[in-house]
């Protein structure tokens, strides 16, 4: 389909620097192969915003809610009146629009890098109901693309969904000279937390990290997410830049990245941003996969000093 026209639909682009990075890489690759690409940022999708902020874990168990969301998204895409051949949908809930868009004669690709049930820590029967709804709509897509082989394998085992792993790659946005300069100028470490803070528990974890590192490091954190205001610490410098370029110019000076989450593992896009800045990343998660750069969340909560020891080893 070389030379085709593609629309990428995203309701969360301006709220995630990691997603911006991934989609920008995707658009660049598609354009190099001769595709004409349009990015539709539906930041006014208030229904989805309300769901994620307030009641997603309750209402997404109902298939009728998915159907309503799907029809709303499809209506907006078709109203654009752009002559397109294929639509990329981001976020798992957007899969609800697949059937309506296919009925309009369009090909559909679902970009699946995360699961809402993981992001919101939903478990038990409620989790099963939401995943059943996701499966019923995802199978309407022509293809499902993930950013890693591990995530594709997980979806195959847990949801019986066949997906195509397509890592976006890392485009370095700093030079070796930038890295040497920031190391030579380091009086005390500057640590970057570039994720939204989306739960009460995450706000408590960030507060604990800031207090533990108060005399050791300076913390920069993205002021985004429903619970950013719940972080309680004076040892934090909040940021929120209008463009990815402005963010890069300022954040490339940070020495390390930290990803703290109540999930089993961090999202892929949150890691790519740090990698592109050539920043080592410490991940505080429920299920660490190595002993050098990962720290068990239960161990950290039991003994916060372990984080400082981990940082000293990396530095």
PDB file of C-alpha atoms in Angstrom:
ATOM      1  CA  UNK A   1       0.000   0.000   0.000  1.00  0.00           C
ATOM      2  CA  UNK A   2       2.962   2.298  -0.693  1.00  0.00           C
ATOM      3  CA  UNK A   3       1.771   5.861  -1.125  1.00  0.00           C
ATOM      4  CA  UNK A   4      -1.390   5.273   0.940  1.00  0.00           C
ATOM      5  CA  UNK A   5      -2.949   7.780   3.313  1.00  0.00           C
ATOM      6  CA  UNK A   6      -2.976   7.049   7.038  1.00  0.00           C
ATOM      7  CA  UNK A   7      -4.722   8.746   9.956  1.00  0.00           C
ATOM      8  CA  UNK A   8      -3.388   8.280  13.495  1.00  0.00           C
ATOM      9  CA  UNK A   9      -6.066   8.913  16.123  1.00  0.00           C
ATOM     10  CA  UNK A  10      -4.938   9.696  19.673  1.00  0.00           C
ATOM     11  CA  UNK A  11      -6.902  11.178  22.581  1.00  0.00           C
ATOM     12  CA  UNK A  12      -3.828  11.445  24.835  1.00  0.00           C
ATOM     13  CA  UNK A  13      -0.986  12.870  22.718  1.00  0.00           C
ATOM     14  CA  UNK A  14      -0.429  16.109  24.644  1.00  0.00           C
ATOM     15  CA  UNK A  15      -0.603  14.287  27.978  1.00  0.00           C
ATOM     16  CA  UNK A  16       2.263  11.862  27.347  1.00  0.00           C
ATOM     17  CA  UNK A  17       5.772  12.760  26.202  1.00  0.00           C
ATOM     18  CA  UNK A  18       6.460   9.041  25.794  1.00  0.00           C
ATOM     19  CA  UNK A  19       3.514   8.610  23.431  1.00  0.00           C
ATOM     20  CA  UNK A  20       4.616  11.685  21.502  1.00  0.00           C
ATOM     21  CA  UNK A  21       8.032  10.129  21.027  1.00  0.00           C
ATOM     22  CA  UNK A  22       6.625   6.812  19.831  1.00  0.00           C
ATOM     23  CA  UNK A  23       4.120   8.347  17.409  1.00  0.00           C
ATOM     24  CA  UNK A  24       6.681  10.789  16.058  1.00  0.00           C
ATOM     25  CA  UNK A  25       9.004   7.868  15.324  1.00  0.00           C
ATOM     26  CA  UNK A  26       6.134   5.961  13.705  1.00  0.00           C
ATOM     27  CA  UNK A  27       5.168   8.906  11.487  1.00  0.00           C
ATOM     28  CA  UNK A  28       8.756   9.445  10.409  1.00  0.00           C
ATOM     29  CA  UNK A  29       9.095   5.777   9.420  1.00  0.00           C
ATOM     30  CA  UNK A  30       5.816   5.740   7.503  1.00  0.00           C
ATOM     31  CA  UNK A  31       6.660   8.935   5.648  1.00  0.00           C
ATOM     32  CA  UNK A  32      10.059   7.547   4.643  1.00  0.00           C
ATOM     33  CA  UNK A  33       8.201   4.672   2.967  1.00  0.00           C
ATOM     34  CA  UNK A  34       5.980   7.014   0.992  1.00  0.00           C
ATOM     35  CA  UNK A  35       2.858   7.141   3.137  1.00  0.00           C
ATOM     36  CA  UNK A  36       0.970  10.366   3.724  1.00  0.00           C
ATOM     37  CA  UNK A  37       0.275  10.573   7.459  1.00  0.00           C
ATOM     38  CA  UNK A  38      -2.219  12.711   9.374  1.00  0.00           C
ATOM     39  CA  UNK A  39      -2.165  12.975  13.181  1.00  0.00           C
ATOM     40  CA  UNK A  40      -5.526  13.674  14.812  1.00  0.00           C
ATOM     41  CA  UNK A  41      -5.113  14.760  18.441  1.00  0.00           C
ATOM     42  CA  UNK A  42      -8.524  14.451  20.023  1.00  0.00           C
ATOM     43  CA  UNK A  43      -7.692  16.132  23.315  1.00  0.00           C
ATOM     44  CA  UNK A  44     -11.343  17.129  23.640  1.00  0.00           C
ATOM     45  CA  UNK A  45     -12.462  13.548  23.999  1.00  0.00           C
ATOM     46  CA  UNK A  46     -13.916  14.417  27.381  1.00  0.00           C
ATOM     47  CA  UNK A  47     -15.680  11.095  27.808  1.00  0.00           C
ATOM     48  CA  UNK A  48     -12.401   9.162  27.757  1.00  0.00           C
ATOM     49  CA  UNK A  49     -10.765  11.729  30.029  1.00  0.00           C
ATOM     50  CA  UNK A  50     -13.568  11.371  32.588  1.00  0.00           C
ATOM     51  CA  UNK A  51     -13.368   7.597  32.373  1.00  0.00           C
ATOM     52  CA  UNK A  52      -9.673   7.452  33.120  1.00  0.00           C
ATOM     53  CA  UNK A  53      -9.822  10.044  35.863  1.00  0.00           C
ATOM     54  CA  UNK A  54     -12.881   8.852  37.708  1.00  0.00           C
ATOM     55  CA  UNK A  55     -14.793   5.722  36.894  1.00  0.00           C
ATOM     56  CA  UNK A  56     -13.015   3.581  34.290  1.00  0.00           C
ATOM     57  CA  UNK A  57     -12.725   0.563  36.538  1.00  0.00           C
ATOM     58  CA  UNK A  58     -16.479   0.482  36.947  1.00  0.00           C
ATOM     59  CA  UNK A  59     -18.023   1.519  33.634  1.00  0.00           C
ATOM     60  CA  UNK A  60     -15.644  -0.302  31.272  1.00  0.00           C
ATOM     61  CA  UNK A  61     -17.083  -3.622  32.383  1.00  0.00           C
ATOM     62  CA  UNK A  62     -20.178  -2.789  30.341  1.00  0.00           C
ATOM     63  CA  UNK A  63     -20.009  -3.486  26.612  1.00  0.00           C
ATOM     64  CA  UNK A  64     -22.553  -0.746  25.941  1.00  0.00           C
ATOM     65  CA  UNK A  65     -20.053   1.833  27.231  1.00  0.00           C
ATOM     66  CA  UNK A  66     -17.406   0.567  24.814  1.00  0.00           C
ATOM     67  CA  UNK A  67     -19.922   0.714  21.978  1.00  0.00           C
ATOM     68  CA  UNK A  68     -20.819   4.305  22.837  1.00  0.00           C
ATOM     69  CA  UNK A  69     -17.149   5.330  22.960  1.00  0.00           C
ATOM     70  CA  UNK A  70     -16.465   3.533  19.692  1.00  0.00           C
ATOM     71  CA  UNK A  71     -19.294   5.247  17.835  1.00  0.00           C
ATOM     72  CA  UNK A  72     -18.208   8.628  19.200  1.00  0.00           C
ATOM     73  CA  UNK A  73     -14.608   8.158  18.008  1.00  0.00           C
ATOM     74  CA  UNK A  74     -15.665   6.790  14.611  1.00  0.00           C
ATOM     75  CA  UNK A  75     -18.014   9.707  14.076  1.00  0.00           C
ATOM     76  CA  UNK A  76     -15.201  12.181  14.729  1.00  0.00           C
ATOM     77  CA  UNK A  77     -12.788  10.387  12.392  1.00  0.00           C
ATOM     78  CA  UNK A  78     -15.304  10.181   9.568  1.00  0.00           C
ATOM     79  CA  UNK A  79     -16.270  13.845  10.039  1.00  0.00           C
ATOM     80  CA  UNK A  80     -12.729  14.884   9.179  1.00  0.00           C
ATOM     81  CA  UNK A  81     -13.576  14.139   5.546  1.00  0.00           C
ATOM     82  CA  UNK A  82      -9.989  13.214   4.758  1.00  0.00           C
ATOM     83  CA  UNK A  83      -9.464  10.634   2.039  1.00  0.00           C
ATOM     84  CA  UNK A  84      -7.681   7.926   4.027  1.00  0.00           C
ATOM     85  CA  UNK A  85      -7.077   4.226   3.593  1.00  0.00           C
ATOM     86  CA  UNK A  86      -6.079   3.192   7.077  1.00  0.00           C
ATOM     87  CA  UNK A  87      -6.583   4.341  10.678  1.00  0.00           C
ATOM     88  CA  UNK A  88      -4.187   3.741  13.554  1.00  0.00           C
ATOM     89  CA  UNK A  89      -5.979   3.736  16.917  1.00  0.00           C
ATOM     90  CA  UNK A  90      -3.994   4.365  20.121  1.00  0.00           C
ATOM     91  CA  UNK A  91      -4.948   3.055  23.593  1.00  0.00           C
ATOM     92  CA  UNK A  92      -6.859  -0.176  24.105  1.00  0.00           C
ATOM     93  CA  UNK A  93     -10.251   1.475  24.684  1.00  0.00           C
ATOM     94  CA  UNK A  94     -10.072   3.105  21.242  1.00  0.00           C
ATOM     95  CA  UNK A  95     -10.390  -0.403  19.775  1.00  0.00           C
ATOM     96  CA  UNK A  96     -14.103   0.109  20.358  1.00  0.00           C
ATOM     97  CA  UNK A  97     -14.182   2.220  17.184  1.00  0.00           C
ATOM     98  CA  UNK A  98     -12.777  -0.533  14.947  1.00  0.00           C
ATOM     99  CA  UNK A  99     -16.052  -2.076  13.825  1.00  0.00           C
ATOM    100  CA  UNK A 100     -17.694   1.228  12.873  1.00  0.00           C
ATOM    101  CA  UNK A 101     -14.624   2.363  10.955  1.00  0.00           C
ATOM    102  CA  UNK A 102     -14.325  -0.967   9.131  1.00  0.00           C
ATOM    103  CA  UNK A 103     -17.983  -0.702   8.145  1.00  0.00           C
ATOM    104  CA  UNK A 104     -17.016   2.610   6.527  1.00  0.00           C
ATOM    105  CA  UNK A 105     -14.476   0.789   4.377  1.00  0.00           C
ATOM    106  CA  UNK A 106     -11.303   1.616   6.321  1.00  0.00           C
ATOM    107  CA  UNK A 107      -8.474  -0.666   7.425  1.00  0.00           C
ATOM    108  CA  UNK A 108      -7.733  -0.541  11.159  1.00  0.00           C
ATOM    109  CA  UNK A 109      -4.496  -1.011  13.103  1.00  0.00           C
ATOM    110  CA  UNK A 110      -4.567  -0.966  16.906  1.00  0.00           C
ATOM    111  CA  UNK A 111      -1.387   0.348  18.548  1.00  0.00           C
ATOM    112  CA  UNK A 112      -1.399  -1.499  21.851  1.00  0.00           C
ATOM    113  CA  UNK A 113       1.406  -0.709  24.261  1.00  0.00           C
ATOM    114  CA  UNK A 114      -0.437  -0.936  27.554  1.00  0.00           C
ATOM    115  CA  UNK A 115      -3.596  -2.287  29.153  1.00  0.00           C
ATOM    116  CA  UNK A 116      -6.003  -0.043  31.020  1.00  0.00           C
ATOM    117  CA  UNK A 117      -6.563  -2.753  33.633  1.00  0.00           C
ATOM    118  CA  UNK A 118      -2.833  -2.667  34.436  1.00  0.00           C
ATOM    119  CA  UNK A 119      -2.603   1.114  34.401  1.00  0.00           C
ATOM    120  CA  UNK A 120      -5.488   1.399  36.882  1.00  0.00           C
ATOM    121  CA  UNK A 121      -4.528  -1.714  38.889  1.00  0.00           C
ATOM    122  CA  UNK A 122      -7.862  -3.443  38.253  1.00  0.00           C
ATOM    123  CA  UNK A 123      -8.060  -7.069  39.366  1.00  0.00           C
ATOM    124  CA  UNK A 124     -10.458  -9.972  39.859  1.00  0.00           C
ATOM    125  CA  UNK A 125     -13.747 -10.408  38.027  1.00  0.00           C
ATOM    126  CA  UNK A 126     -13.862  -6.747  37.073  1.00  0.00           C
ATOM    127  CA  UNK A 127     -10.547  -7.110  35.260  1.00  0.00           C
ATOM    128  CA  UNK A 128     -11.829 -10.175  33.404  1.00  0.00           C
ATOM    129  CA  UNK A 129     -14.970  -8.364  32.236  1.00  0.00           C
ATOM    130  CA  UNK A 130     -12.997  -5.399  30.901  1.00  0.00           C
ATOM    131  CA  UNK A 131     -10.517  -7.652  29.100  1.00  0.00           C
ATOM    132  CA  UNK A 132     -13.382  -9.646  27.562  1.00  0.00           C
ATOM    133  CA  UNK A 133     -14.734  -6.385  26.144  1.00  0.00           C
ATOM    134  CA  UNK A 134     -11.304  -5.435  24.826  1.00  0.00           C
ATOM    135  CA  UNK A 135     -10.935  -8.787  23.077  1.00  0.00           C
ATOM    136  CA  UNK A 136     -14.376  -8.546  21.470  1.00  0.00           C
ATOM    137  CA  UNK A 137     -13.469  -5.205  19.856  1.00  0.00           C
ATOM    138  CA  UNK A 138      -9.778  -5.859  19.194  1.00  0.00           C
ATOM    139  CA  UNK A 139     -10.579  -8.819  16.941  1.00  0.00           C
ATOM    140  CA  UNK A 140     -12.321  -6.354  14.611  1.00  0.00           C
ATOM    141  CA  UNK A 141      -8.947  -4.731  13.856  1.00  0.00           C
ATOM    142  CA  UNK A 142      -6.990  -5.792  10.795  1.00  0.00           C
ATOM    143  CA  UNK A 143      -3.755  -5.789  12.821  1.00  0.00           C
ATOM    144  CA  UNK A 144      -2.638  -5.222  16.395  1.00  0.00           C
ATOM    145  CA  UNK A 145       0.855  -3.792  16.855  1.00  0.00           C
ATOM    146  CA  UNK A 146       2.847  -3.799  20.102  1.00  0.00           C
ATOM    147  CA  UNK A 147       6.213  -2.235  20.940  1.00  0.00           C
ATOM    148  CA  UNK A 148       7.909  -5.420  22.152  1.00  0.00           C
ATOM    149  CA  UNK A 149       8.114  -9.173  21.670  1.00  0.00           C
ATOM    150  CA  UNK A 150       7.539  -9.705  25.402  1.00  0.00           C
ATOM    151  CA  UNK A 151       4.258  -7.778  25.394  1.00  0.00           C
ATOM    152  CA  UNK A 152       3.084  -9.582  22.257  1.00  0.00           C
ATOM    153  CA  UNK A 153       3.787 -12.926  23.911  1.00  0.00           C
ATOM    154  CA  UNK A 154       1.906 -11.858  27.009  1.00  0.00           C
ATOM    155  CA  UNK A 155      -1.157 -10.845  24.954  1.00  0.00           C
ATOM    156  CA  UNK A 156      -1.051 -14.159  23.127  1.00  0.00           C
ATOM    157  CA  UNK A 157      -0.958 -16.167  26.354  1.00  0.00           C
ATOM    158  CA  UNK A 158      -3.389 -14.102  28.430  1.00  0.00           C
ATOM    159  CA  UNK A 159      -5.861 -12.823  25.828  1.00  0.00           C
ATOM    160  CA  UNK A 160      -5.301 -15.175  22.883  1.00  0.00           C
ATOM    161  CA  UNK A 161      -4.636 -12.149  20.665  1.00  0.00           C
ATOM    162  CA  UNK A 162      -2.195 -12.451  17.790  1.00  0.00           C
ATOM    163  CA  UNK A 163      -0.157  -9.278  17.487  1.00  0.00           C
ATOM    164  CA  UNK A 164       2.777  -7.901  15.540  1.00  0.00           C
ATOM    165  CA  UNK A 165       5.727  -6.710  17.665  1.00  0.00           C
ATOM    166  CA  UNK A 166       7.295  -3.609  16.137  1.00  0.00           C
ATOM    167  CA  UNK A 167       9.759  -1.823  18.444  1.00  0.00           C
ATOM    168  CA  UNK A 168      10.019   1.831  17.377  1.00  0.00           C
ATOM    169  CA  UNK A 169      13.742   2.034  17.974  1.00  0.00           C
ATOM    170  CA  UNK A 170      15.604   4.745  19.805  1.00  0.00           C
ATOM    171  CA  UNK A 171      16.546   8.006  18.167  1.00  0.00           C
ATOM    172  CA  UNK A 172      19.279   9.668  20.193  1.00  0.00           C
ATOM    173  CA  UNK A 173      18.492  13.297  20.880  1.00  0.00           C
ATOM    174  CA  UNK A 174      21.687  14.090  22.753  1.00  0.00           C
ATOM    175  CA  UNK A 175      25.327  13.777  21.772  1.00  0.00           C
ATOM    176  CA  UNK A 176      28.205  12.129  23.596  1.00  0.00           C
ATOM    177  CA  UNK A 177      29.473  15.630  24.275  1.00  0.00           C
ATOM    178  CA  UNK A 178      26.164  16.468  26.020  1.00  0.00           C
ATOM    179  CA  UNK A 179      26.533  13.440  28.274  1.00  0.00           C
ATOM    180  CA  UNK A 180      30.169  14.202  29.129  1.00  0.00           C
ATOM    181  CA  UNK A 181      29.280  17.821  29.872  1.00  0.00           C
ATOM    182  CA  UNK A 182      26.444  16.997  32.249  1.00  0.00           C
ATOM    183  CA  UNK A 183      28.636  14.466  34.086  1.00  0.00           C
ATOM    184  CA  UNK A 184      31.521  16.915  34.433  1.00  0.00           C
ATOM    185  CA  UNK A 185      29.167  19.573  35.766  1.00  0.00           C
ATOM    186  CA  UNK A 186      27.488  17.271  38.300  1.00  0.00           C
ATOM    187  CA  UNK A 187      27.720  18.680  41.807  1.00  0.00           C
ATOM    188  CA  UNK A 188      24.838  16.482  42.922  1.00  0.00           C
ATOM    189  CA  UNK A 189      22.720  14.120  40.832  1.00  0.00           C
ATOM    190  CA  UNK A 190      19.682  15.458  39.013  1.00  0.00           C
ATOM    191  CA  UNK A 191      16.994  12.804  38.655  1.00  0.00           C
ATOM    192  CA  UNK A 192      14.100  12.914  36.185  1.00  0.00           C
ATOM    193  CA  UNK A 193      10.646  11.394  36.728  1.00  0.00           C
ATOM    194  CA  UNK A 194       8.866  11.829  33.376  1.00  0.00           C
ATOM    195  CA  UNK A 195       5.614   9.917  33.940  1.00  0.00           C
ATOM    196  CA  UNK A 196       2.150  11.079  34.879  1.00  0.00           C
ATOM    197  CA  UNK A 197       1.174  10.397  38.491  1.00  0.00           C
ATOM    198  CA  UNK A 198      -2.118   8.591  38.148  1.00  0.00           C
ATOM    199  CA  UNK A 199      -2.866   6.954  41.506  1.00  0.00           C
ATOM    200  CA  UNK A 200      -2.764   7.870  45.186  1.00  0.00           C
ATOM    201  CA  UNK A 201      -0.169   5.160  45.782  1.00  0.00           C
ATOM    202  CA  UNK A 202       2.127   6.576  43.082  1.00  0.00           C
ATOM    203  CA  UNK A 203       1.889  10.023  44.685  1.00  0.00           C
ATOM    204  CA  UNK A 204       2.899   8.500  48.029  1.00  0.00           C
ATOM    205  CA  UNK A 205       5.827   6.657  46.429  1.00  0.00           C
ATOM    206  CA  UNK A 206       7.118   9.827  44.727  1.00  0.00           C
ATOM    207  CA  UNK A 207       6.768  11.721  48.015  1.00  0.00           C
ATOM    208  CA  UNK A 208       8.794   9.051  49.788  1.00  0.00           C
ATOM    209  CA  UNK A 209      11.480   9.104  47.061  1.00  0.00           C
ATOM    210  CA  UNK A 210      11.802  12.882  47.308  1.00  0.00           C
ATOM    211  CA  UNK A 211      12.119  12.802  51.086  1.00  0.00           C
ATOM    212  CA  UNK A 212      14.662   9.971  51.011  1.00  0.00           C
ATOM    213  CA  UNK A 213      16.851  11.751  48.438  1.00  0.00           C
ATOM    214  CA  UNK A 214      16.479  15.243  49.892  1.00  0.00           C
ATOM    215  CA  UNK A 215      20.180  15.689  50.749  1.00  0.00           C
ATOM    216  CA  UNK A 216      21.427  13.499  47.930  1.00  0.00           C
ATOM    217  CA  UNK A 217      19.777  14.543  44.665  1.00  0.00           C
ATOM    218  CA  UNK A 218      17.534  17.093  42.953  1.00  0.00           C
ATOM    219  CA  UNK A 219      14.267  15.717  41.573  1.00  0.00           C
ATOM    220  CA  UNK A 220      12.525  16.958  38.421  1.00  0.00           C
ATOM    221  CA  UNK A 221       9.019  15.573  37.879  1.00  0.00           C
ATOM    222  CA  UNK A 222       6.359  15.959  35.195  1.00  0.00           C
ATOM    223  CA  UNK A 223       3.416  17.892  36.636  1.00  0.00           C
ATOM    224  CA  UNK A 224       0.710  15.770  35.064  1.00  0.00           C
ATOM    225  CA  UNK A 225      -1.772  13.154  36.151  1.00  0.00           C
ATOM    226  CA  UNK A 226      -4.744  13.227  38.469  1.00  0.00           C
ATOM    227  CA  UNK A 227      -2.645  12.836  41.617  1.00  0.00           C
ATOM    228  CA  UNK A 228       0.387  15.048  40.962  1.00  0.00           C
ATOM    229  CA  UNK A 229      -1.018  17.562  43.437  1.00  0.00           C
ATOM    230  CA  UNK A 230      -0.966  14.864  46.128  1.00  0.00           C
ATOM    231  CA  UNK A 231       2.833  14.628  46.133  1.00  0.00           C
ATOM    232  CA  UNK A 232       4.059  15.979  49.453  1.00  0.00           C
ATOM    233  CA  UNK A 233       7.694  17.124  49.408  1.00  0.00           C
ATOM    234  CA  UNK A 234       9.770  20.287  49.099  1.00  0.00           C
ATOM    235  CA  UNK A 235      12.521  18.383  47.270  1.00  0.00           C
ATOM    236  CA  UNK A 236      10.813  18.423  43.899  1.00  0.00           C
ATOM    237  CA  UNK A 237      10.963  20.702  40.863  1.00  0.00           C
ATOM    238  CA  UNK A 238       7.835  20.429  38.746  1.00  0.00           C
ATOM    239  CA  UNK A 239       7.918  20.906  34.981  1.00  0.00           C
ATOM    240  CA  UNK A 240       5.435  20.851  32.115  1.00  0.00           C
ATOM    241  CA  UNK A 241       6.726  22.080  28.765  1.00  0.00           C
ATOM    242  CA  UNK A 242       4.499  22.956  25.848  1.00  0.00           C
ATOM    243  CA  UNK A 243       6.526  21.070  23.221  1.00  0.00           C
ATOM    244  CA  UNK A 244       8.723  17.985  23.072  1.00  0.00           C
ATOM    245  CA  UNK A 245      11.583  20.191  21.797  1.00  0.00           C
ATOM    246  CA  UNK A 246      11.403  22.438  24.854  1.00  0.00           C
ATOM    247  CA  UNK A 247      11.265  19.398  27.123  1.00  0.00           C
ATOM    248  CA  UNK A 248      14.337  17.841  25.492  1.00  0.00           C
ATOM    249  CA  UNK A 249      16.412  21.029  25.705  1.00  0.00           C
ATOM    250  CA  UNK A 250      15.805  21.265  29.443  1.00  0.00           C
ATOM    251  CA  UNK A 251      15.613  17.622  30.524  1.00  0.00           C
ATOM    252  CA  UNK A 252      18.715  16.407  28.686  1.00  0.00           C
ATOM    253  CA  UNK A 253      20.698  17.984  31.539  1.00  0.00           C
ATOM    254  CA  UNK A 254      19.344  15.404  34.013  1.00  0.00           C
ATOM    255  CA  UNK A 255      21.785  12.645  34.950  1.00  0.00           C
ATOM    256  CA  UNK A 256      19.407   9.788  35.709  1.00  0.00           C
ATOM    257  CA  UNK A 257      15.838   8.730  35.115  1.00  0.00           C
ATOM    258  CA  UNK A 258      13.569   7.110  37.663  1.00  0.00           C
ATOM    259  CA  UNK A 259      10.327   5.245  36.983  1.00  0.00           C
ATOM    260  CA  UNK A 260       8.255   4.542  40.074  1.00  0.00           C
ATOM    261  CA  UNK A 261       4.993   2.667  39.617  1.00  0.00           C
ATOM    262  CA  UNK A 262       2.693   0.273  41.443  1.00  0.00           C
ATOM    263  CA  UNK A 263       2.547  -1.802  38.257  1.00  0.00           C
ATOM    264  CA  UNK A 264       4.597  -4.928  37.621  1.00  0.00           C
ATOM    265  CA  UNK A 265       6.724  -3.060  35.088  1.00  0.00           C
ATOM    266  CA  UNK A 266       6.977   0.430  33.554  1.00  0.00           C
ATOM    267  CA  UNK A 267       5.457   1.250  30.189  1.00  0.00           C
ATOM    268  CA  UNK A 268       7.705   1.014  27.158  1.00  0.00           C
ATOM    269  CA  UNK A 269       7.384   4.659  26.145  1.00  0.00           C
ATOM    270  CA  UNK A 270       8.439   5.882  29.583  1.00  0.00           C
ATOM    271  CA  UNK A 271      11.741   4.038  29.146  1.00  0.00           C
ATOM    272  CA  UNK A 272      12.368   5.160  25.549  1.00  0.00           C
ATOM    273  CA  UNK A 273      12.366   8.819  26.515  1.00  0.00           C
ATOM    274  CA  UNK A 274      15.202   8.245  28.988  1.00  0.00           C
ATOM    275  CA  UNK A 275      17.117   6.026  26.570  1.00  0.00           C
ATOM    276  CA  UNK A 276      16.947   8.698  23.874  1.00  0.00           C
ATOM    277  CA  UNK A 277      18.514  11.105  26.386  1.00  0.00           C
ATOM    278  CA  UNK A 278      21.205   8.512  27.243  1.00  0.00           C
ATOM    279  CA  UNK A 279      20.047   8.508  30.863  1.00  0.00           C
ATOM    280  CA  UNK A 280      20.422   5.372  33.003  1.00  0.00           C
ATOM    281  CA  UNK A 281      17.033   4.433  34.470  1.00  0.00           C
ATOM    282  CA  UNK A 282      16.214   3.094  37.911  1.00  0.00           C
ATOM    283  CA  UNK A 283      12.815   1.344  37.959  1.00  0.00           C
ATOM    284  CA  UNK A 284      10.918   0.838  41.208  1.00  0.00           C
ATOM    285  CA  UNK A 285       8.264  -1.776  40.369  1.00  0.00           C
ATOM    286  CA  UNK A 286       6.508  -4.797  41.781  1.00  0.00           C
ATOM    287  CA  UNK A 287       8.454  -7.351  39.748  1.00  0.00           C
ATOM    288  CA  UNK A 288      12.064  -6.302  39.062  1.00  0.00           C
ATOM    289  CA  UNK A 289      13.833  -8.130  36.233  1.00  0.00           C
ATOM    290  CA  UNK A 290      17.447  -7.395  37.220  1.00  0.00           C
ATOM    291  CA  UNK A 291      19.470  -6.420  40.283  1.00  0.00           C
ATOM    292  CA  UNK A 292      21.345  -3.429  38.867  1.00  0.00           C
ATOM    293  CA  UNK A 293      18.708  -1.017  37.581  1.00  0.00           C
ATOM    294  CA  UNK A 294      15.508  -2.351  39.167  1.00  0.00           C
ATOM    295  CA  UNK A 295      14.297  -2.198  42.758  1.00  0.00           C
ATOM    296  CA  UNK A 296      11.414  -4.123  44.238  1.00  0.00           C
ATOM    297  CA  UNK A 297       8.613  -1.795  45.330  1.00  0.00           C
ATOM    298  CA  UNK A 298       7.857  -3.810  48.514  1.00  0.00           C
ATOM    299  CA  UNK A 299      11.582  -3.738  49.431  1.00  0.00           C
ATOM    300  CA  UNK A 300      11.740   0.016  48.843  1.00  0.00           C
ATOM    301  CA  UNK A 301       8.651   0.689  50.963  1.00  0.00           C
ATOM    302  CA  UNK A 302      10.143  -1.456  53.714  1.00  0.00           C
ATOM    303  CA  UNK A 303      13.586   0.195  53.488  1.00  0.00           C
ATOM    304  CA  UNK A 304      13.680   3.444  51.447  1.00  0.00           C
ATOM    305  CA  UNK A 305      17.468   3.721  51.893  1.00  0.00           C
ATOM    306  CA  UNK A 306      17.871   0.950  49.318  1.00  0.00           C
ATOM    307  CA  UNK A 307      17.114   3.478  46.579  1.00  0.00           C
ATOM    308  CA  UNK A 308      20.038   5.706  47.524  1.00  0.00           C
ATOM    309  CA  UNK A 309      22.335   2.683  47.527  1.00  0.00           C
ATOM    310  CA  UNK A 310      21.073   1.687  44.082  1.00  0.00           C
ATOM    311  CA  UNK A 311      21.675   5.196  42.728  1.00  0.00           C
ATOM    312  CA  UNK A 312      25.190   5.295  44.142  1.00  0.00           C
ATOM    313  CA  UNK A 313      26.004   2.025  42.384  1.00  0.00           C
ATOM    314  CA  UNK A 314      24.736   3.345  39.042  1.00  0.00           C
ATOM    315  CA  UNK A 315      26.460   6.712  39.316  1.00  0.00           C
TER     316      UNK A 315
END
